[in-house]
XYZ file of C-alpha atoms in Angstrom:
593
model
C -30.893 11.158 -35.512
C -29.537 14.044 -33.452
C -32.559 16.201 -34.300
C -34.858 13.359 -33.263
C -33.134 13.109 -29.883
C -33.300 16.862 -29.279
C -37.020 16.925 -30.100
C -37.831 14.369 -27.387
C -38.768 15.425 -23.881
C -36.360 15.011 -21.017
C -38.192 11.989 -19.576
C -38.245 10.237 -22.962
C -34.584 10.972 -23.551
C -33.822 9.653 -20.076
C -35.778 6.483 -20.808
C -33.988 6.001 -24.127
C -30.628 6.659 -22.501
C -31.385 4.147 -19.749
C -32.316 1.474 -22.287
C -29.219 2.062 -24.410
C -26.874 2.322 -21.438
C -28.236 -0.706 -19.583
C -29.700 -3.224 -22.030
C -26.876 -3.173 -24.568
C -24.128 -3.542 -21.923
C -26.230 -6.285 -20.332
C -26.163 -8.375 -23.489
C -22.475 -7.661 -24.012
C -21.709 -8.643 -20.431
C -23.732 -11.824 -20.836
C -21.712 -12.965 -23.827
C -18.476 -11.814 -22.215
C -19.394 -13.813 -19.116
C -20.098 -16.834 -21.273
C -16.751 -16.559 -23.048
C -14.905 -15.985 -19.775
C -16.594 -19.046 -18.266
C -15.608 -21.167 -21.246
C -12.068 -19.793 -21.074
C -11.917 -20.490 -17.334
C -13.057 -24.065 -17.849
C -10.480 -24.601 -20.574
C -7.799 -22.981 -18.448
C -8.729 -25.188 -15.493
C -8.603 -28.264 -17.730
C -5.201 -27.230 -19.080
C -3.889 -26.607 -15.574
C -5.143 -30.010 -14.410
C -3.631 -31.606 -17.517
C -0.285 -29.938 -16.830
C -0.330 -31.281 -13.269
C -1.044 -34.808 -14.538
C 1.712 -34.574 -17.174
C 4.084 -33.368 -14.475
C 3.197 -36.409 -12.345
C 3.741 -38.728 -15.357
C 7.090 -37.066 -15.999
C 8.176 -37.586 -12.392
C 7.082 -41.238 -12.518
C 9.024 -41.772 -15.770
C 12.110 -40.067 -14.313
C 11.947 -42.220 -11.160
C 11.526 -45.400 -13.248
C 14.515 -44.594 -15.477
C 16.634 -43.599 -12.471
C 15.758 -46.892 -10.737
C 16.757 -48.892 -13.841
C 20.048 -47.007 -14.094
C 20.832 -47.517 -10.397
C 20.195 -51.255 -10.766
C 22.350 -51.492 -13.899
C 25.166 -49.464 -12.335
C 25.143 -51.643 -9.202
C 25.468 -54.804 -11.284
C 28.123 -53.304 -13.546
C 30.312 -52.565 -10.537
C 29.837 -56.062 -9.092
C 33.033 -58.205 -9.081
C 31.006 -61.276 -10.083
C 29.721 -59.555 -13.221
C 33.245 -58.352 -14.052
C 34.661 -61.880 -13.705
C 31.899 -63.390 -15.866
C 32.309 -60.799 -18.603
C 36.124 -61.310 -18.710
C 35.629 -65.105 -19.116
C 38.903 -65.905 -17.351
C 37.786 -68.967 -15.326
C 37.212 -72.619 -16.267
C 33.881 -73.970 -17.514
C 32.931 -75.273 -14.058
C 33.825 -71.917 -12.467
C 31.853 -69.993 -15.078
C 28.800 -72.212 -14.579
C 28.927 -71.656 -10.827
C 29.401 -67.955 -11.414
C 26.348 -67.833 -13.721
C 24.251 -69.581 -11.062
C 25.340 -67.000 -8.506
C 24.590 -64.167 -10.923
C 21.039 -65.401 -11.522
C 20.439 -65.441 -7.806
C 21.966 -61.956 -7.506
C 19.751 -60.695 -10.328
C 16.670 -62.250 -8.703
C 17.413 -60.394 -5.490
C 17.927 -57.054 -7.187
C 15.316 -56.835 -9.897
C 11.530 -56.893 -9.679
C 10.036 -59.101 -12.354
C 7.069 -56.741 -12.758
C 9.208 -53.588 -13.255
C 12.530 -54.597 -14.843
C 14.141 -57.418 -16.872
C 17.958 -57.726 -16.514
C 20.426 -58.974 -19.168
C 24.209 -59.507 -18.849
C 26.279 -59.323 -22.085
C 29.910 -60.457 -22.413
C 31.900 -58.944 -25.296
C 34.588 -61.614 -25.104
C 32.379 -64.686 -25.296
C 29.522 -62.855 -27.109
C 27.038 -64.415 -24.716
C 23.893 -62.902 -23.156
C 22.268 -64.390 -20.075
C 18.953 -63.542 -18.347
C 16.297 -65.112 -16.192
C 13.858 -64.648 -19.069
C 13.917 -64.999 -22.829
C 16.768 -63.043 -24.443
C 15.404 -60.862 -27.292
C 17.032 -61.111 -30.698
C 18.111 -57.471 -30.447
C 20.376 -58.338 -27.481
C 22.334 -61.026 -29.432
C 25.809 -59.566 -29.725
C 26.861 -61.784 -32.598
C 24.055 -60.414 -34.794
C 23.637 -56.838 -33.497
C 27.125 -55.846 -32.399
C 26.970 -52.562 -34.334
C 23.231 -51.915 -34.213
C 20.652 -50.661 -31.761
C 21.584 -50.469 -28.126
C 25.109 -51.914 -28.683
C 25.870 -49.159 -31.161
C 24.573 -46.505 -28.765
C 26.560 -47.721 -25.743
C 29.856 -47.371 -27.620
C 29.332 -43.589 -27.742
C 28.250 -43.200 -24.105
C 30.678 -43.309 -21.196
C 28.391 -43.736 -18.212
C 25.427 -45.370 -19.895
C 22.515 -44.719 -22.196
C 18.732 -44.880 -22.419
C 17.504 -46.574 -25.574
C 13.859 -46.597 -26.677
C 13.529 -49.968 -28.363
C 10.268 -51.798 -27.738
C 11.006 -55.352 -28.881
C 7.987 -57.444 -29.617
C 9.657 -60.737 -28.884
C 8.841 -60.322 -25.204
C 6.005 -57.871 -25.849
C 6.616 -56.143 -22.548
C 9.564 -53.749 -22.963
C 9.172 -50.010 -23.656
C 12.810 -48.858 -23.142
C 16.159 -50.138 -21.909
C 19.011 -48.741 -19.832
C 22.499 -49.965 -20.780
C 25.636 -49.495 -18.601
C 29.134 -50.692 -19.642
C 31.075 -53.221 -17.518
C 34.756 -52.255 -17.254
C 37.683 -54.117 -15.684
C 40.191 -52.532 -13.361
C 42.289 -51.004 -16.190
C 39.186 -49.329 -17.729
C 38.704 -51.693 -20.657
C 35.108 -52.594 -21.470
C 34.396 -56.296 -20.996
C 30.630 -56.236 -21.491
C 27.437 -54.423 -20.472
C 24.363 -54.636 -18.249
C 20.976 -54.063 -19.923
C 17.881 -53.367 -17.831
C 14.554 -53.435 -19.699
C 11.799 -51.189 -18.367
C 8.707 -53.365 -18.554
C 5.433 -51.974 -19.837
C 3.269 -53.787 -17.312
C 5.042 -52.340 -14.274
C 5.169 -48.806 -15.721
C 1.465 -48.917 -16.688
C 0.573 -50.026 -13.151
C 2.416 -47.000 -11.728
C 0.594 -44.641 -14.102
C -2.802 -46.097 -13.217
C -2.279 -45.013 -9.604
C -1.864 -41.350 -10.603
C -4.819 -39.064 -9.878
C -6.544 -37.508 -12.897
C -4.778 -39.689 -15.476
C -8.111 -40.266 -17.246
C -8.339 -36.602 -18.256
C -6.417 -37.496 -21.441
C -7.910 -39.371 -24.320
C -4.374 -40.598 -25.014
C -0.793 -39.756 -24.102
C 2.632 -40.842 -25.332
C 6.225 -41.126 -24.112
C 8.882 -40.810 -26.866
C 12.580 -40.009 -27.296
C 14.356 -37.189 -29.159
C 14.133 -39.053 -32.463
C 10.349 -39.289 -32.088
C 10.234 -43.053 -31.450
C 7.269 -43.856 -29.208
C 8.197 -45.863 -26.109
C 4.791 -45.948 -24.461
C 1.267 -45.295 -25.698
C -1.822 -45.312 -23.511
C -4.003 -45.547 -26.586
C -2.557 -48.565 -28.413
C 0.335 -50.977 -27.858
C 0.746 -51.211 -31.637
C 1.654 -47.509 -31.717
C 4.768 -48.213 -29.642
C 7.790 -48.337 -31.914
C 6.262 -45.954 -34.462
C 7.117 -42.252 -34.652
C 5.457 -39.318 -32.915
C 5.463 -37.111 -36.016
C 2.536 -39.062 -37.463
C 0.546 -38.670 -34.223
C 1.218 -34.918 -34.095
C -0.035 -34.474 -37.670
C -3.323 -36.184 -36.756
C -3.681 -34.019 -33.631
C -3.141 -30.822 -35.661
C -5.741 -31.831 -38.255
C -8.374 -32.650 -35.620
C -7.558 -29.384 -33.714
C -7.090 -31.221 -30.423
C -5.104 -29.671 -27.599
C -1.938 -31.304 -26.312
C 0.169 -30.823 -23.188
C 3.868 -31.773 -23.309
C 6.738 -32.047 -20.840
C 10.434 -33.019 -20.951
C 11.998 -35.719 -18.749
C 15.751 -35.267 -18.311
C 17.875 -38.433 -18.144
C 20.534 -37.834 -15.463
C 23.240 -40.149 -16.864
C 22.771 -39.318 -20.547
C 22.577 -36.302 -22.833
C 19.349 -37.602 -24.380
C 15.872 -36.672 -23.128
C 12.478 -38.303 -23.026
C 9.252 -36.427 -23.755
C 5.726 -36.875 -22.449
C 2.743 -35.664 -24.502
C -0.925 -35.831 -23.448
C -3.861 -35.339 -25.853
C -7.010 -33.720 -24.429
C -10.484 -34.663 -25.740
C -12.455 -32.439 -28.099
C -13.927 -29.257 -26.480
C -17.335 -30.100 -27.953
C -17.558 -32.893 -25.397
C -17.880 -30.218 -22.728
C -21.681 -30.184 -23.053
C -22.140 -27.985 -20.002
C -20.548 -25.065 -21.904
C -23.345 -25.141 -24.443
C -25.921 -25.347 -21.652
C -24.334 -22.350 -19.968
C -24.548 -20.401 -23.238
C -28.290 -21.064 -23.592
C -28.951 -20.161 -19.961
C -27.040 -16.917 -20.322
C -29.041 -15.803 -23.379
C -32.389 -16.560 -21.705
C -31.384 -14.723 -18.553
C -30.265 -11.681 -20.550
C -33.620 -11.464 -22.401
C -35.717 -11.702 -19.237
C -33.534 -9.129 -17.487
C -33.871 -6.748 -20.460
C -37.673 -6.818 -20.276
C -37.629 -6.195 -16.545
C -35.108 -3.360 -16.984
C -37.370 -1.573 -19.508
C -40.250 -1.573 -17.010
C -37.999 -0.250 -14.253
C -36.620 2.416 -16.617
C -40.077 3.833 -17.278
C -40.749 4.270 -13.544
C -37.298 5.646 -12.747
C -37.325 8.163 -15.590
C -40.569 9.704 -14.313
C -39.306 9.899 -10.740
C -36.054 11.580 -11.812
C -37.131 13.867 -14.658
C -39.490 16.153 -12.695
C -37.099 16.959 -9.813
C -34.275 17.565 -12.287
C -36.405 20.029 -14.253
C -37.385 21.887 -11.055
C -33.771 22.026 -9.907
C -32.628 23.343 -13.289
C -35.218 26.157 -13.149
C -34.116 27.085 -9.611
C -30.480 27.194 -10.736
C -31.347 29.568 -13.549
C -33.055 31.939 -11.093
C -30.055 31.746 -8.728
C -27.705 32.464 -11.629
C -29.771 35.544 -12.441
C -29.140 36.850 -8.905
C -32.364 35.780 -7.196
C -30.743 34.343 -4.066
C -34.064 33.949 -2.270
C -35.165 31.201 -4.688
C -36.058 27.767 -3.225
C -36.510 24.507 -5.178
C -39.552 22.479 -3.987
C -38.648 19.027 -2.659
C -40.427 16.020 -4.253
C -43.212 14.603 -2.089
C -44.643 11.832 -4.283
C -44.024 8.138 -3.385
C -40.836 6.441 -4.572
C -39.071 9.780 -4.790
C -35.333 9.450 -5.374
C -33.560 9.987 -2.051
C -30.373 11.222 -3.674
C -32.310 13.778 -5.699
C -34.161 14.940 -2.593
C -30.860 15.280 -0.775
C -29.386 17.258 -3.708
C -32.355 19.685 -3.764
C -32.185 20.157 0.004
C -28.435 20.889 -0.181
C -29.031 23.319 -3.061
C -31.584 25.248 -1.010
C -29.192 25.419 1.938
C -26.363 26.507 -0.359
C -28.422 29.370 -1.833
C -29.451 30.494 1.674
C -25.833 30.332 2.834
C -24.657 32.338 -0.181
C -27.322 34.938 0.524
C -26.209 35.167 4.166
C -22.545 35.424 3.159
C -23.391 38.197 0.711
C -25.191 40.160 3.401
C -22.280 39.631 5.820
C -19.813 40.759 3.186
C -21.739 43.974 2.579
C -21.829 44.639 6.341
C -18.098 43.946 6.669
C -17.312 46.385 3.864
C -19.391 49.030 5.603
C -17.667 48.471 8.948
C -14.278 48.504 7.237
C -14.957 51.893 5.689
C -16.034 53.208 9.101
C -12.900 51.792 10.739
C -10.683 53.367 8.071
C -12.250 56.780 8.689
C -11.797 56.432 12.461
C -8.218 55.250 11.954
C -7.421 58.387 9.934
C -8.995 60.526 12.613
C -7.083 58.718 15.391
C -3.726 59.331 13.718
C -3.760 62.856 15.115
C -3.785 61.695 18.757
C -0.273 60.091 19.021
C 1.483 63.085 17.457
C -0.447 65.461 19.657
C 0.479 63.476 22.783
C 4.195 63.292 21.810
C 4.336 67.090 21.204
C 2.503 67.814 24.460
C 4.814 65.520 26.469
C 7.886 67.172 24.908
C 6.549 70.589 25.974
C 5.972 69.318 29.546
C 9.438 67.806 29.566
C 11.048 71.106 28.467
C 9.099 73.095 31.068
C 10.148 70.615 33.810
C 13.812 70.971 32.872
C 13.649 74.804 32.913
C 11.897 74.582 36.326
C 14.524 72.141 37.692
C 11.993 69.326 38.253
C 14.226 66.458 37.145
C 11.881 63.763 38.449
C 9.026 65.134 36.411
C 11.288 65.309 33.350
C 12.409 61.703 33.828
C 8.836 60.503 34.364
C 7.668 62.246 31.187
C 10.575 60.717 29.237
C 9.708 57.201 30.432
C 6.025 57.790 29.675
C 6.890 58.850 26.131
C 8.845 55.656 25.563
C 5.911 53.619 26.836
C 3.474 55.443 24.567
C 5.735 54.972 21.569
C 5.673 51.177 22.047
C 1.946 51.215 22.778
C 1.167 52.868 19.452
C 3.414 50.483 17.519
C 1.642 47.755 15.448
C 0.717 44.749 17.567
C 2.269 42.265 15.169
C 5.625 44.067 15.397
C 8.465 42.408 17.301
C 11.281 43.719 19.425
C 14.236 42.130 21.199
C 13.922 40.837 24.749
C 16.479 43.469 25.729
C 14.230 46.255 24.381
C 11.156 44.716 26.078
C 12.998 44.723 29.410
C 13.954 48.368 28.879
C 10.258 49.236 28.474
C 9.558 47.323 31.715
C 12.219 49.356 33.510
C 10.700 52.624 32.247
C 7.271 51.528 33.443
C 8.685 50.448 36.830
C 10.496 53.803 37.230
C 7.196 55.657 36.719
C 5.442 53.473 39.293
C 8.345 53.840 41.730
C 8.049 57.649 41.517
C 4.316 57.386 42.148
C 4.832 55.239 45.261
C 8.058 56.933 46.482
C 10.388 53.954 45.864
C 8.117 51.569 47.747
C 8.928 48.687 45.335
C 12.222 46.924 44.603
C 12.982 45.592 41.103
C 15.309 42.539 40.697
C 16.427 41.048 37.329
C 18.024 37.628 36.748
C 18.234 37.351 32.970
C 20.471 35.022 30.961
C 22.407 37.442 28.764
C 22.110 35.064 25.801
C 18.354 35.754 25.755
C 18.662 39.498 25.083
C 18.936 39.403 21.227
C 15.977 37.027 20.771
C 12.761 38.579 19.378
C 9.553 38.750 21.357
C 6.170 40.342 20.482
C 5.766 43.891 21.765
C 3.835 44.496 25.010
C 4.117 40.936 26.336
C 6.281 41.384 29.445
C 5.008 44.879 30.358
C 1.310 43.839 30.833
C 2.418 41.008 33.143
C 4.585 43.436 35.182
C 1.707 45.913 35.309
C -0.633 43.177 36.575
C 1.913 42.222 39.273
C 2.272 45.855 40.479
C -1.415 46.802 40.384
C -2.981 43.600 41.707
C -0.128 42.246 43.777
C 2.226 44.826 45.259
C 0.073 48.000 45.412
C -2.569 46.239 47.513
C 0.030 44.764 49.864
C 0.211 47.896 52.067
C 3.972 47.610 52.593
C 7.129 47.450 50.519
C 7.523 44.588 48.073
C 9.824 43.148 45.449
C 9.283 42.362 41.790
C 11.461 39.606 40.321
C 12.037 39.001 36.601
C 13.939 35.832 35.679
C 14.786 34.673 32.144
C 16.354 31.357 31.073
C 16.350 28.555 28.511
C 14.476 25.281 29.098
C 15.211 22.041 27.194
C 12.302 20.214 25.565
C 11.794 16.503 25.017
C 12.254 16.781 21.226
C 15.720 18.334 21.622
C 14.650 21.966 21.064
C 14.675 24.751 23.652
C 12.058 27.181 24.898
C 12.561 30.645 26.371
C 11.009 31.122 29.826
C 10.482 34.567 31.383
C 9.090 34.485 34.941
C 7.540 37.561 36.615
C 7.172 37.030 40.360
C 5.873 39.353 43.035
C 5.633 38.817 46.794
C 2.295 40.623 46.978
C -1.089 39.547 48.308
C -1.451 36.629 45.854
C -4.777 34.984 44.984
C -7.047 32.515 46.663
C -7.561 29.106 45.033
C -10.946 29.954 43.494
C -9.669 33.097 41.753
C -6.572 31.242 40.520
C -8.684 28.429 39.064
C -10.963 30.919 37.323
C -8.026 32.681 35.656
C -6.382 29.383 34.664
C -9.668 28.174 33.152
C -9.904 31.428 31.108
C -6.403 30.802 29.781
C -7.194 27.206 28.833
C -10.400 28.119 26.966
C -8.835 30.783 24.777
C -9.448 30.055 21.066
C -8.235 31.631 17.853
C -11.628 33.182 17.290
C -11.397 35.193 20.513
C -10.860 38.868 19.731
C -7.929 40.606 21.414
C -8.087 43.914 23.153
C -7.001 47.014 21.305
C -3.587 47.150 23.002
C -3.378 43.512 24.250
C -2.993 44.570 27.885
C -5.037 41.893 29.626
C -3.346 38.622 30.535
C -5.893 36.634 28.533
C -5.261 38.757 25.424
C -1.498 38.404 25.853
C -1.890 34.646 26.211
C -4.056 34.565 23.048
C -1.468 36.477 21.034
C 1.320 34.088 21.986
C -0.779 31.005 21.156
C -1.780 32.472 17.789
C 1.858 33.216 16.978
C 3.594 30.068 18.250
C 1.002 27.361 18.853
C -1.147 25.828 21.591
C 1.818 24.784 23.793
C 3.027 28.377 24.306
C 1.672 31.393 26.199
C 1.187 32.221 29.893
C 0.885 30.055 32.981
C 0.020 31.358 36.467
C 0.852 30.040 39.941
C -0.195 31.879 43.111
C -0.716 31.433 46.862
C -2.713 33.648 49.178
C -0.468 36.230 50.989
C 2.681 34.706 49.409
C 2.696 36.183 45.916
C 2.081 35.290 42.265
C 4.316 33.919 39.516
C 3.438 34.345 35.829
C 5.604 32.357 33.359
C 5.884 33.443 29.707
C 6.899 30.605 27.345
C 7.991 31.226 23.733
C 10.047 28.984 21.410
C 13.715 29.590 20.749
C 12.934 28.941 17.081
C 12.393 32.380 15.524
C 9.711 31.144 13.053
C 6.092 32.066 13.708
C 2.853 32.542 11.819
C 2.515 36.242 10.943
C -0.579 35.557 8.884
C -2.697 35.159 11.996
C -3.481 38.847 12.116
C -1.843 39.576 15.522
């Protein structure tokens, strides 16, 4: 089978793959969809059945609670207590019975409940209706409901459908006690079938069950929606029939608040085969799957041809690119119904190969320039040592000649050159940077015969903090050359350093260089400020970083966009350049500065 697949062409393999990967899952999904639909219908039926059973359970609980409340109210009545104790005369008892019948008529609904009063002392039972044989105390004193009530303190629920009246499904019995706690009799309230059935008929969705039953813990059936004759029999026989016929049932428990016993509700759902629409859905699903399969095969033949040719062309182009032919280009498909994704992929491949070719050429050129720069760097290493030796010779000659100013100027120049030749990404303390500024200012003062005055106001806590080399000195140089030298009269250079609190709780270091020189007009100031704002990381710095823009670029590369230089100036009033760096000593040394 594997050899057969490998012998087929790419388009045929693609067609076969499409059929296997689409038709087979289609049929599987169709049958899965059918099963899920059937399961969903069954689940919905079960959920609806559970809701109906819950409603039946609540109705049964309310009916039992109503019967118990009625029986408890009568049991606590003084008239009932007096009748059960049988302490009065015959005339008094007859009048009392008449009053009790009227009291019972006011309390009980003939359609819902039937009330019976039982006296243990006289062994009499009275009611507005026929008294069933089961409620005759002389015959059933130790059977049925009378036997159950002896074990219960508050009352009991007894499932005892008696066919004498043909209308009772269960009874609630509550003892009647005198004031010293001795039982004198009991109140029995029958729950009538007709009233309970009328309540159930008002429930929504009750017809979803083919039959349902209400029975007690012993299995005795109190109510059957299927047959009145089934009431009084046992639920075990019904459950055996349900299991044999494979019918589904939904059950619920009804707690009796005044008794430890419970009542159960069980609903029987009809056979699933009655859901004829499930079978119709199955047939529709199979027909739809077959028609879709035929249509998919036709589409597969067209798609395989439109995909196979561009894939083969792209594979050939990749092989040429892998062999090192970076000028290769894969032709884009031009026939109708060409796959847009494949066209996009080929176009991106062509651009990628062109980009790789360009990057390769750039890399070769960079390597060549790097070798040239390394050679020039080796050649330039001679210049600093030569300058230092020459300056030392001039310094020695000036000392022997007694020219102390020349000696001092040469010394300051040597210190400046030493810092100038240091690596640009090297740091020094603010104290050292200010010392370089003083050396530079001393040289300029000698040139201009002490024409300029230098004033420092530096917070001494700033001195140990690091700062990039040649940051303050270019700003001072700019102030002297473009501000004070062109003034035509004496001037003053101010350097002020201090901490400034930020909104996030941190602090920045501010160094201000101010001169009272000629200043700048508004147009020149705006041009310089615009140059500072438009500085990007890609902008190349000068070789020594002397220009203000280059200094500003270095600081932004090291500390971020919120740091660097800011300039304020007024015509004929001077210029102020502020240098802002963070107090935090961390910075990005990988930037190449």
